[in-house]
C-alpha positions as semicolon CSV with decimal commas, in nm:
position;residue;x (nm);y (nm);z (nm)
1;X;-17,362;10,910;5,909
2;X;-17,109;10,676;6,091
3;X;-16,792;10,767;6,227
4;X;-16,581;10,619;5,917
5;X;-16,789;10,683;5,659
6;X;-16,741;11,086;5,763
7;X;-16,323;11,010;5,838
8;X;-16,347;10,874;5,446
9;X;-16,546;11,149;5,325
10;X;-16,344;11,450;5,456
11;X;-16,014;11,225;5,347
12;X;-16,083;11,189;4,988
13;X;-16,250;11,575;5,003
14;X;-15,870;11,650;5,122
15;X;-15,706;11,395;4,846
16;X;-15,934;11,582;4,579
17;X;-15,839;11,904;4,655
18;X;-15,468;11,819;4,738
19;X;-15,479;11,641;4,398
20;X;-15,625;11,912;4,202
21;X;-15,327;12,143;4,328
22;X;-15,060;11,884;4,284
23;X;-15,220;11,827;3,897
24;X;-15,190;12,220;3,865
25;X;-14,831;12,243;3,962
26;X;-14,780;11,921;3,774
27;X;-14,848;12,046;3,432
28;X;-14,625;12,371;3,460
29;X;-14,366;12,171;3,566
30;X;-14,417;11,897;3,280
31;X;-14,481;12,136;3,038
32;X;-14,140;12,345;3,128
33;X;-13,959;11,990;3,147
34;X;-14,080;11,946;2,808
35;X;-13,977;12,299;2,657
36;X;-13,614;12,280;2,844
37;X;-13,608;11,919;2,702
38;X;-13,621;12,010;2,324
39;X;-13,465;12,322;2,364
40;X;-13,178;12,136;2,448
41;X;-13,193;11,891;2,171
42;X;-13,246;12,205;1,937
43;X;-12,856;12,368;2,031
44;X;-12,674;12,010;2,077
45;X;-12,829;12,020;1,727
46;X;-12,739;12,349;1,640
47;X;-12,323;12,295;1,781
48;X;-12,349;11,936;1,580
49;X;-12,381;12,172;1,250
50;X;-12,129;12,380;1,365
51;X;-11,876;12,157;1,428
52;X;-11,954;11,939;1,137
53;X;-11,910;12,321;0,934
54;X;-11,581;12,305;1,120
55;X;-11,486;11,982;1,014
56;X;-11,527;12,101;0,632
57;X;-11,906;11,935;0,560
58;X;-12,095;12,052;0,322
59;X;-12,444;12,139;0,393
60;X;-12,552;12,298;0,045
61;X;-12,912;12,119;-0,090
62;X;-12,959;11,752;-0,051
63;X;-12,661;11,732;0,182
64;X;-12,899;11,732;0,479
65;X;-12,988;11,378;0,632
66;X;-13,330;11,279;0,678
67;X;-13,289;11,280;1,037
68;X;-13,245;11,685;0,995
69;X;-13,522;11,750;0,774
70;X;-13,638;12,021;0,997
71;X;-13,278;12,174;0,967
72;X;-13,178;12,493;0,736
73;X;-12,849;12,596;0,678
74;X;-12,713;12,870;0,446
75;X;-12,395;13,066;0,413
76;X;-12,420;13,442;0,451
77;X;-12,266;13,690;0,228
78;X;-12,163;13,905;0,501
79;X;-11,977;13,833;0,842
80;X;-12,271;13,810;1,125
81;X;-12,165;13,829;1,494
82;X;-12,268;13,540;1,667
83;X;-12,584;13,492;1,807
84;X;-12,890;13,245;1,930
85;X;-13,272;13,315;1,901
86;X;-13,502;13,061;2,057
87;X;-13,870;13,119;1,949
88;X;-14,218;13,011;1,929
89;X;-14,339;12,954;1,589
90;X;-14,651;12,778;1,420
91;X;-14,576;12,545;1,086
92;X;-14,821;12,386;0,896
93;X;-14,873;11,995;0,914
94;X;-14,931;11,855;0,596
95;X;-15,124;11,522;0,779
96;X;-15,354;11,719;1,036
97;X;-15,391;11,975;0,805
98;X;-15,342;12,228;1,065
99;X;-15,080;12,476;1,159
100;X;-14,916;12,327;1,466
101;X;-14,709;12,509;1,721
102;X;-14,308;12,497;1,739
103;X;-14,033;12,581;1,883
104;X;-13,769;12,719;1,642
105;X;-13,417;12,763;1,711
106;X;-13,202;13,028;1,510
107;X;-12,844;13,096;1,547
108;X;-12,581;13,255;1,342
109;X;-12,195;13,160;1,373
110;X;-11,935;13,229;1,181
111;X;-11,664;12,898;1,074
112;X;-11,342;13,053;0,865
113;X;-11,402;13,378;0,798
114;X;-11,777;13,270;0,653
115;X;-12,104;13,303;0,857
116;X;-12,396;13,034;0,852
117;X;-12,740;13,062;0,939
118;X;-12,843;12,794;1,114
119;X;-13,195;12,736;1,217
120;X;-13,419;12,430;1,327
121;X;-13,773;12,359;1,453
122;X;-13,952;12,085;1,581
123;X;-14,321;12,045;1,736
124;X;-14,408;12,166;2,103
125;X;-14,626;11,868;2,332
126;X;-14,929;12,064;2,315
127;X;-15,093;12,196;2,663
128;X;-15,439;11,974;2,562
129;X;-15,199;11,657;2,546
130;X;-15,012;11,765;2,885
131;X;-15,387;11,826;3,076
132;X;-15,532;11,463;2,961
133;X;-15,225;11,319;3,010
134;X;-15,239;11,470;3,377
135;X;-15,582;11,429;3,432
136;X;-15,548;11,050;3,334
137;X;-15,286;11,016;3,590
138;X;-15,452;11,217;3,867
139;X;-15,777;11,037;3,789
140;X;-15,576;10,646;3,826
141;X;-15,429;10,796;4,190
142;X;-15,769;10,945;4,277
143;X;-15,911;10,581;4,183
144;X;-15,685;10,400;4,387
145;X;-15,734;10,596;4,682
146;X;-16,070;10,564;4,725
147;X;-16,058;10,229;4,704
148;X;-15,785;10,216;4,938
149;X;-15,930;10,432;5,194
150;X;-16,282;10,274;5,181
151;X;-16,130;9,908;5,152
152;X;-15,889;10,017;5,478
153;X;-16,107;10,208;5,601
154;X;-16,386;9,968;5,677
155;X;-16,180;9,676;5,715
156;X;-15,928;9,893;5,997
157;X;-16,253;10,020;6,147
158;X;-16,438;9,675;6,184
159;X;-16,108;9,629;6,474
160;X;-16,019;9,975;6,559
161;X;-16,372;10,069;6,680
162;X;-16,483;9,734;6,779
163;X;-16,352;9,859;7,184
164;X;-16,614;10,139;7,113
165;X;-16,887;9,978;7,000
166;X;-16,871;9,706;7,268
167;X;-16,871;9,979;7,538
168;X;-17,204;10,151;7,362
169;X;-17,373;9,816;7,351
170;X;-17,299;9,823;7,718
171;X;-17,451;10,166;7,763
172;X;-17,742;10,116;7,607
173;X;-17,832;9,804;7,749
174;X;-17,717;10,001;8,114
175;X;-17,988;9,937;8,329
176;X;-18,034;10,148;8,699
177;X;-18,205;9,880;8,813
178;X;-17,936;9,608;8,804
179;X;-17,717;9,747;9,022
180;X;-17,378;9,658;8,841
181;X;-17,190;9,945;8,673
182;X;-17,024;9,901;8,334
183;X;-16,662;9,766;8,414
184;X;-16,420;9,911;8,242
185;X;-16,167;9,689;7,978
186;X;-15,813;9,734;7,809
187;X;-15,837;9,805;7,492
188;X;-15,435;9,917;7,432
189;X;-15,581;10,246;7,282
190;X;-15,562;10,530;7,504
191;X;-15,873;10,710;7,460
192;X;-16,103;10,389;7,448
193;X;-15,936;10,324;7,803
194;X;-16,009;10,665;7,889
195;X;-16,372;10,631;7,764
196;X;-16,405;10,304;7,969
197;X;-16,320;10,394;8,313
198;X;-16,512;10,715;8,267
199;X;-16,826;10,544;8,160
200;X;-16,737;10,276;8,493
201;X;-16,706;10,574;8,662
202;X;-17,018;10,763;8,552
203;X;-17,259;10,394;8,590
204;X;-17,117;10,376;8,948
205;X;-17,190;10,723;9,026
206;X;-17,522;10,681;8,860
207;X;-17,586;10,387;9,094
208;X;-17,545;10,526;9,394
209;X;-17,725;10,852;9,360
210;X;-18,010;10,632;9,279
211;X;-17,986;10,431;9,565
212;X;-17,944;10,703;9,753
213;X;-18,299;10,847;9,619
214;X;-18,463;10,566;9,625
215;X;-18,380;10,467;9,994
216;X;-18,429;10,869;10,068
217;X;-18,824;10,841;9,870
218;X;-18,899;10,515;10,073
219;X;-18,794;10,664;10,409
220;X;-18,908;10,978;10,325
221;X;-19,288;10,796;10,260
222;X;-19,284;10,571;10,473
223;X;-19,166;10,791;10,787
224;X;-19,421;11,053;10,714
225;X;-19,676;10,769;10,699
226;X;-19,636;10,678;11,016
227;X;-19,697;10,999;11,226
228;X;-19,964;11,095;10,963
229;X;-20,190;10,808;11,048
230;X;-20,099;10,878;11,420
231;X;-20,238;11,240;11,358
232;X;-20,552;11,101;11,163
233;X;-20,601;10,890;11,470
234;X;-20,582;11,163;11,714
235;X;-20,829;11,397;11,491
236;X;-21,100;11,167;11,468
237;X;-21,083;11,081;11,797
238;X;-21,060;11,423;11,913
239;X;-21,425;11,496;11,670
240;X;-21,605;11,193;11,935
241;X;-21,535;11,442;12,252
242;X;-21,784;11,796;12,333
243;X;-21,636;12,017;12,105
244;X;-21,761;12,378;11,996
245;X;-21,889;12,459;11,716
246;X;-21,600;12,671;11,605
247;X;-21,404;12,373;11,759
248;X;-21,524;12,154;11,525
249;X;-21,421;12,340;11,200
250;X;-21,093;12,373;11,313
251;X;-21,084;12,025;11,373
252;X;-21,213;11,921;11,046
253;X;-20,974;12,153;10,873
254;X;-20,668;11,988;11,014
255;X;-20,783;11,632;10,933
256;X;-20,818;11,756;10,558
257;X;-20,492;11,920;10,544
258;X;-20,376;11,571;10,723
259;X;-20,534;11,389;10,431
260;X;-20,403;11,619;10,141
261;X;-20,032;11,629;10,320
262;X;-20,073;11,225;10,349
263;X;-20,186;11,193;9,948
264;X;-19,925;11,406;9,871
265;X;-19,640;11,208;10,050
266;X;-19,768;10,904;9,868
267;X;-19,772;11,122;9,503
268;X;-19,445;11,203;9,504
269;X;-19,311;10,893;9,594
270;X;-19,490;10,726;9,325
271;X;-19,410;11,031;9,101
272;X;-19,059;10,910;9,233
273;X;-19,061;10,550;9,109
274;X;-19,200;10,656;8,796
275;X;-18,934;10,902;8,678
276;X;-18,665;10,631;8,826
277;X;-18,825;10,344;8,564
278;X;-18,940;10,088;8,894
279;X;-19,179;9,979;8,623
280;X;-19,048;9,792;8,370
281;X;-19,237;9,457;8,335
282;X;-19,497;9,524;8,139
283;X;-19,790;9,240;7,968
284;X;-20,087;9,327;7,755
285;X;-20,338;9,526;7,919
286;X;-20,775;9,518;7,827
287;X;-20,811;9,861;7,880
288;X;-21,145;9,862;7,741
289;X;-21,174;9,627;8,069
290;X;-20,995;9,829;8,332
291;X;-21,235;10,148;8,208
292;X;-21,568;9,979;8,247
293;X;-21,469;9,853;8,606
294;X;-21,312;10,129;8,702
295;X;-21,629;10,369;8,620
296;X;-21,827;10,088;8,789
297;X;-21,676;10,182;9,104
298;X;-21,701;10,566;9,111
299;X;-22,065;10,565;9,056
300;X;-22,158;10,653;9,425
301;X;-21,904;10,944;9,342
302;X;-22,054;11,046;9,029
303;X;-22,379;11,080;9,159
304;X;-22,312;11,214;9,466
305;X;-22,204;11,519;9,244
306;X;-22,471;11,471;8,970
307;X;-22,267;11,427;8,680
308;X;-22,379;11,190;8,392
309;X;-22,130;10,933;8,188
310;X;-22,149;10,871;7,836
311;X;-21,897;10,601;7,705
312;X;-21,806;10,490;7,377
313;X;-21,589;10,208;7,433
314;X;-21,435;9,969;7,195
315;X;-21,181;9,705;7,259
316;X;-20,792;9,868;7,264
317;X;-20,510;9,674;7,463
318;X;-20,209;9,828;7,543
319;X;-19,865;9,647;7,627
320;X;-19,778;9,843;7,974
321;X;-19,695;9,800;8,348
322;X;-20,071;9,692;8,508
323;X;-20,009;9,980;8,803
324;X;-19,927;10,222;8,577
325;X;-20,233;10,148;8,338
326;X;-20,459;10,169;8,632
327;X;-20,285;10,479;8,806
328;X;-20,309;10,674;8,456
329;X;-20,733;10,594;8,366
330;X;-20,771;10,647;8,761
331;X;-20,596;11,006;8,753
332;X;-20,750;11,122;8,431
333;X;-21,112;10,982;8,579
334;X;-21,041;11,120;8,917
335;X;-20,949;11,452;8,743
336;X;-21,244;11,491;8,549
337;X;-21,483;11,412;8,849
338;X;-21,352;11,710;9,008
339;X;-21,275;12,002;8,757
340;X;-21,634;11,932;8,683
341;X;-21,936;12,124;8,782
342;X;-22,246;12,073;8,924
343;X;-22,491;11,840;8,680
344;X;-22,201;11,852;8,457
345;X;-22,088;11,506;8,226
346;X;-21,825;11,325;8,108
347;X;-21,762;11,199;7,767
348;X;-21,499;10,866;7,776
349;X;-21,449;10,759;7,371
350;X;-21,190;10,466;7,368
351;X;-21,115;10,298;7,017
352;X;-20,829;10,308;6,733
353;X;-20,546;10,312;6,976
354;X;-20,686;10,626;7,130
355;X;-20,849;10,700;7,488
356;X;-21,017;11,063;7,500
357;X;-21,200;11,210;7,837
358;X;-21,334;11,527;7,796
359;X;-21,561;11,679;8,102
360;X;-21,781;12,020;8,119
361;X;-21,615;12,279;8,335
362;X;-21,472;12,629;8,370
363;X;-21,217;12,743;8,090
364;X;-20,885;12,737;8,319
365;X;-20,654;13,050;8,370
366;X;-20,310;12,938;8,296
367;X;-20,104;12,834;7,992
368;X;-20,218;12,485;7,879
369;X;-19,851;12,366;7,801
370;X;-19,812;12,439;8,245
371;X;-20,147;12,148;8,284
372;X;-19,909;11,854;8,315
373;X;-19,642;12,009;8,534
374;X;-19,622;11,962;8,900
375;X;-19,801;12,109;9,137
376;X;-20,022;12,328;8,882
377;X;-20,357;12,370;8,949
378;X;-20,619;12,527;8,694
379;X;-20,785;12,633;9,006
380;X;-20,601;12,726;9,331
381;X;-20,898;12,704;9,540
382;X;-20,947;12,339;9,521
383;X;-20,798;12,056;9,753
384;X;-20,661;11,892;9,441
385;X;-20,263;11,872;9,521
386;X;-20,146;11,906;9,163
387;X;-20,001;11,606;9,083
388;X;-20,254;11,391;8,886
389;X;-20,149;11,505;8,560
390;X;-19,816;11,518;8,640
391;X;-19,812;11,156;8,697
392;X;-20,006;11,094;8,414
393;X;-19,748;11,323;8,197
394;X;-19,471;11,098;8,346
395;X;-19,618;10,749;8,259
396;X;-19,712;10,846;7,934
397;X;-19,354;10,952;7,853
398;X;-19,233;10,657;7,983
399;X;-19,433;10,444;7,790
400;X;-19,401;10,655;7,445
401;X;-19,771;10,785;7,468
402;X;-19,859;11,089;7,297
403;X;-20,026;11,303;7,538
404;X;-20,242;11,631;7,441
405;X;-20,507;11,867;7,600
406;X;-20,767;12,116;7,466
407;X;-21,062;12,339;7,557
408;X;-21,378;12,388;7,356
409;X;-21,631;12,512;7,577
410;X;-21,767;12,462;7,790
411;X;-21,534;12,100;7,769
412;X;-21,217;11,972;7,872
413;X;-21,020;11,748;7,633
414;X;-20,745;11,500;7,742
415;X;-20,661;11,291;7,468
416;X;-20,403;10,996;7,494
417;X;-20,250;10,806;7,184
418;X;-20,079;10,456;7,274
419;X;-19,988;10,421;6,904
420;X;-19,759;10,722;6,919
């Protein structure tokens, strides 16, 4: 739900319910207004007969207007104190056909030594007539504020929030790789400025850290590289000289840990540009292609640890970064070449949008949702560094794959989805 459409909806939840008290009160009010009203009319009515009495007029039978048809007055035989009653009463309508309520009026006074009574009635506004009557009203206010506050509302908003949306048009099309923060613009409304600088602020602090990272993962490569390959150097020269034995090993087990520490250095830089999005041109990749050449070239591999291939390829192209298509078959291949075992197989079915590689091996001995994290290893013992399904984790995320993994033994299953 947008911004306005929620400020409207809690308004007119607020004009409803302010409404629906104000109508409440209302009709008290109204209907006391109303009683008050004809009560007065009743005694100015009342003192007219009096003072008319006064004034010698006769009100005996058919001396009563039509105007006063409603009106009684008779002459007691007996001297009555004076006094007013004000009542409710019900009379009988001769049209309706109903009894109707009233308010009747009695009062005794006494005009030269003879008392009158003096009574008259007249129909109360009933409380049905005083409801629609408020309801009608409260229903033409509650009209015309919805219409105001959506007409307003939208029309106010299409300016008021215009700063806003500019800046989150700016946001989302904020790109790391451009170097240029989001510069900040007046909007004369306080916290749109606010927003602005922060979000200036923010981009240019965003910048720089990953400047800073990304000069720190280049040096960081690029200087271990170099005294790496001087080390390599050294080791294999060192194997040409009359060594022992026992020499030897020792030898041999430093170039290896050389090797791992050098395919390590080179992981997590890559692991680096992947997470910071250094691949973003992307073009329409044959993987059905890159598979079959890229199983062409581990066959020496493959057979050199006896395993067997069985493929199932149909054509599937996938719009992604070339180096990250190729790094993400090559790690999953790689991976199933060694956690398998000896004579074991590989099964590669690639069709529907789908690639799944699946390889015999041991069941593994920690929590499947830990595979793709860094540095885990199914088993410890090996010289894998455990970063191959890290990276793979990482481009498939970037790239919106869906990404699973499952054991039925004695297999293996990685299955990726590029239609996820």
């Amino acid at each position: 739900m947008k911004l306005i459409s929620k400020f409207i909806l809690i308004y007119l939840t607020v004009t409803v319910i302010v409404l629906g008290i104000g109508g409440y009160i209302s009709y008290f009010i109204i209907q006391d207004e109303l009683n008050n009203e004809l009560k007065f009319r009743f005694m100015d009515r009342i003192e007219r007969v009096t003072y008319l009495l006064e004034q010698g007029h006769d009100f005996s039978a058919g001396n009563i207007g039509s105007d006063d048809q409603n009106l009684i007055v008779r002459a007691l035989p007996q001297k009555v104190e004076p006094s007013t009653s004000i009542k409710d009463t019900s009379v009988y309508h001769g049209r309706l056909q109903q009894m109707e309520p009233n308010l009747k009026v009695s009062a005794y006074r006494t005009v030269e030594d003879t008392s009158y009574y003096i009574s008259t009635y007249g129909a109360l506004v009933e409380s049905d007539d005083i409801t629609e009557a408020v309801v009608k009203i409260l229903l033409w206010i509650l009209g015309m504020q919805v219409i105001g506050a959506i007409g307003v509302g939208y029309i106010v908003s299409s300016r008021l929030f215009k700063p806003f949306r500019e800046t989150l048009r700016k946001i989302k099309n904020f790109n790391l790789q451009s170097k240029e923060p989001i510069r900040s613009e007046e909007t004369r409304v306080e916290e749109f400025d606010d927003l602005n600088r922060f979000v200036e602020l923010m981009t240019q602090k965003a910048i720089s850290d990953y400047r800073n990272l990304k000069e720190f993962a280049e040096n960081a490569s690029h200087e271990l590289q170099t005294p790496l390959a001087i080390l390599k150097g050294k080791l294999e020269l060192l194997t040409e000289t009359d060594l022992t034995p026992e020499q030897y090993e020792y030898v041999e087990a430093s170039h290896r840990s050389v090797k791992k520490l050098s395919r390590l250095s080179e992981s997590l830089a890559l692991l680096t540009k992947i997470e910071n999005h250094e691949f973003t041109n992307t073009e329409v990749i044959n993987f059905t292609e890159l598979v079959e050449e890229s199983t062409k070239s581990f066959e020496e591999f493959i057979e050199l640890n006896g395993l067997t291939v069985e493929k199932d390829l149909k054509e599937v192209k996938v719009d992604m970064h070339p180096v990250l298509a190729d790094i993400l078959w090559t790690n999953l291949f790689q991976n199933a070449i060694k956690h398998n075992v000896k004579g074991g197989s590989i099964r590669i079915s690639l069709g529907d949008n789908r690639l799944k590689i699946s390889n015999t091996g041991e069941p593994i001995d920690m929590p499947t949702e830990e595979l793709f994290g860094r540095f885990k290893k199914a088993d410890t013992s090996s010289n894998s560094i455990g970063l191959g399904l890290s990276i793979v984790k990482r481009i498939a995320d970037q790239n919106n794959f869906g990404l699973s993994y499952s054991y039925h033994e004695p297999r293996h299953i990685i299955e990726v989805r590029f239609d996820n």
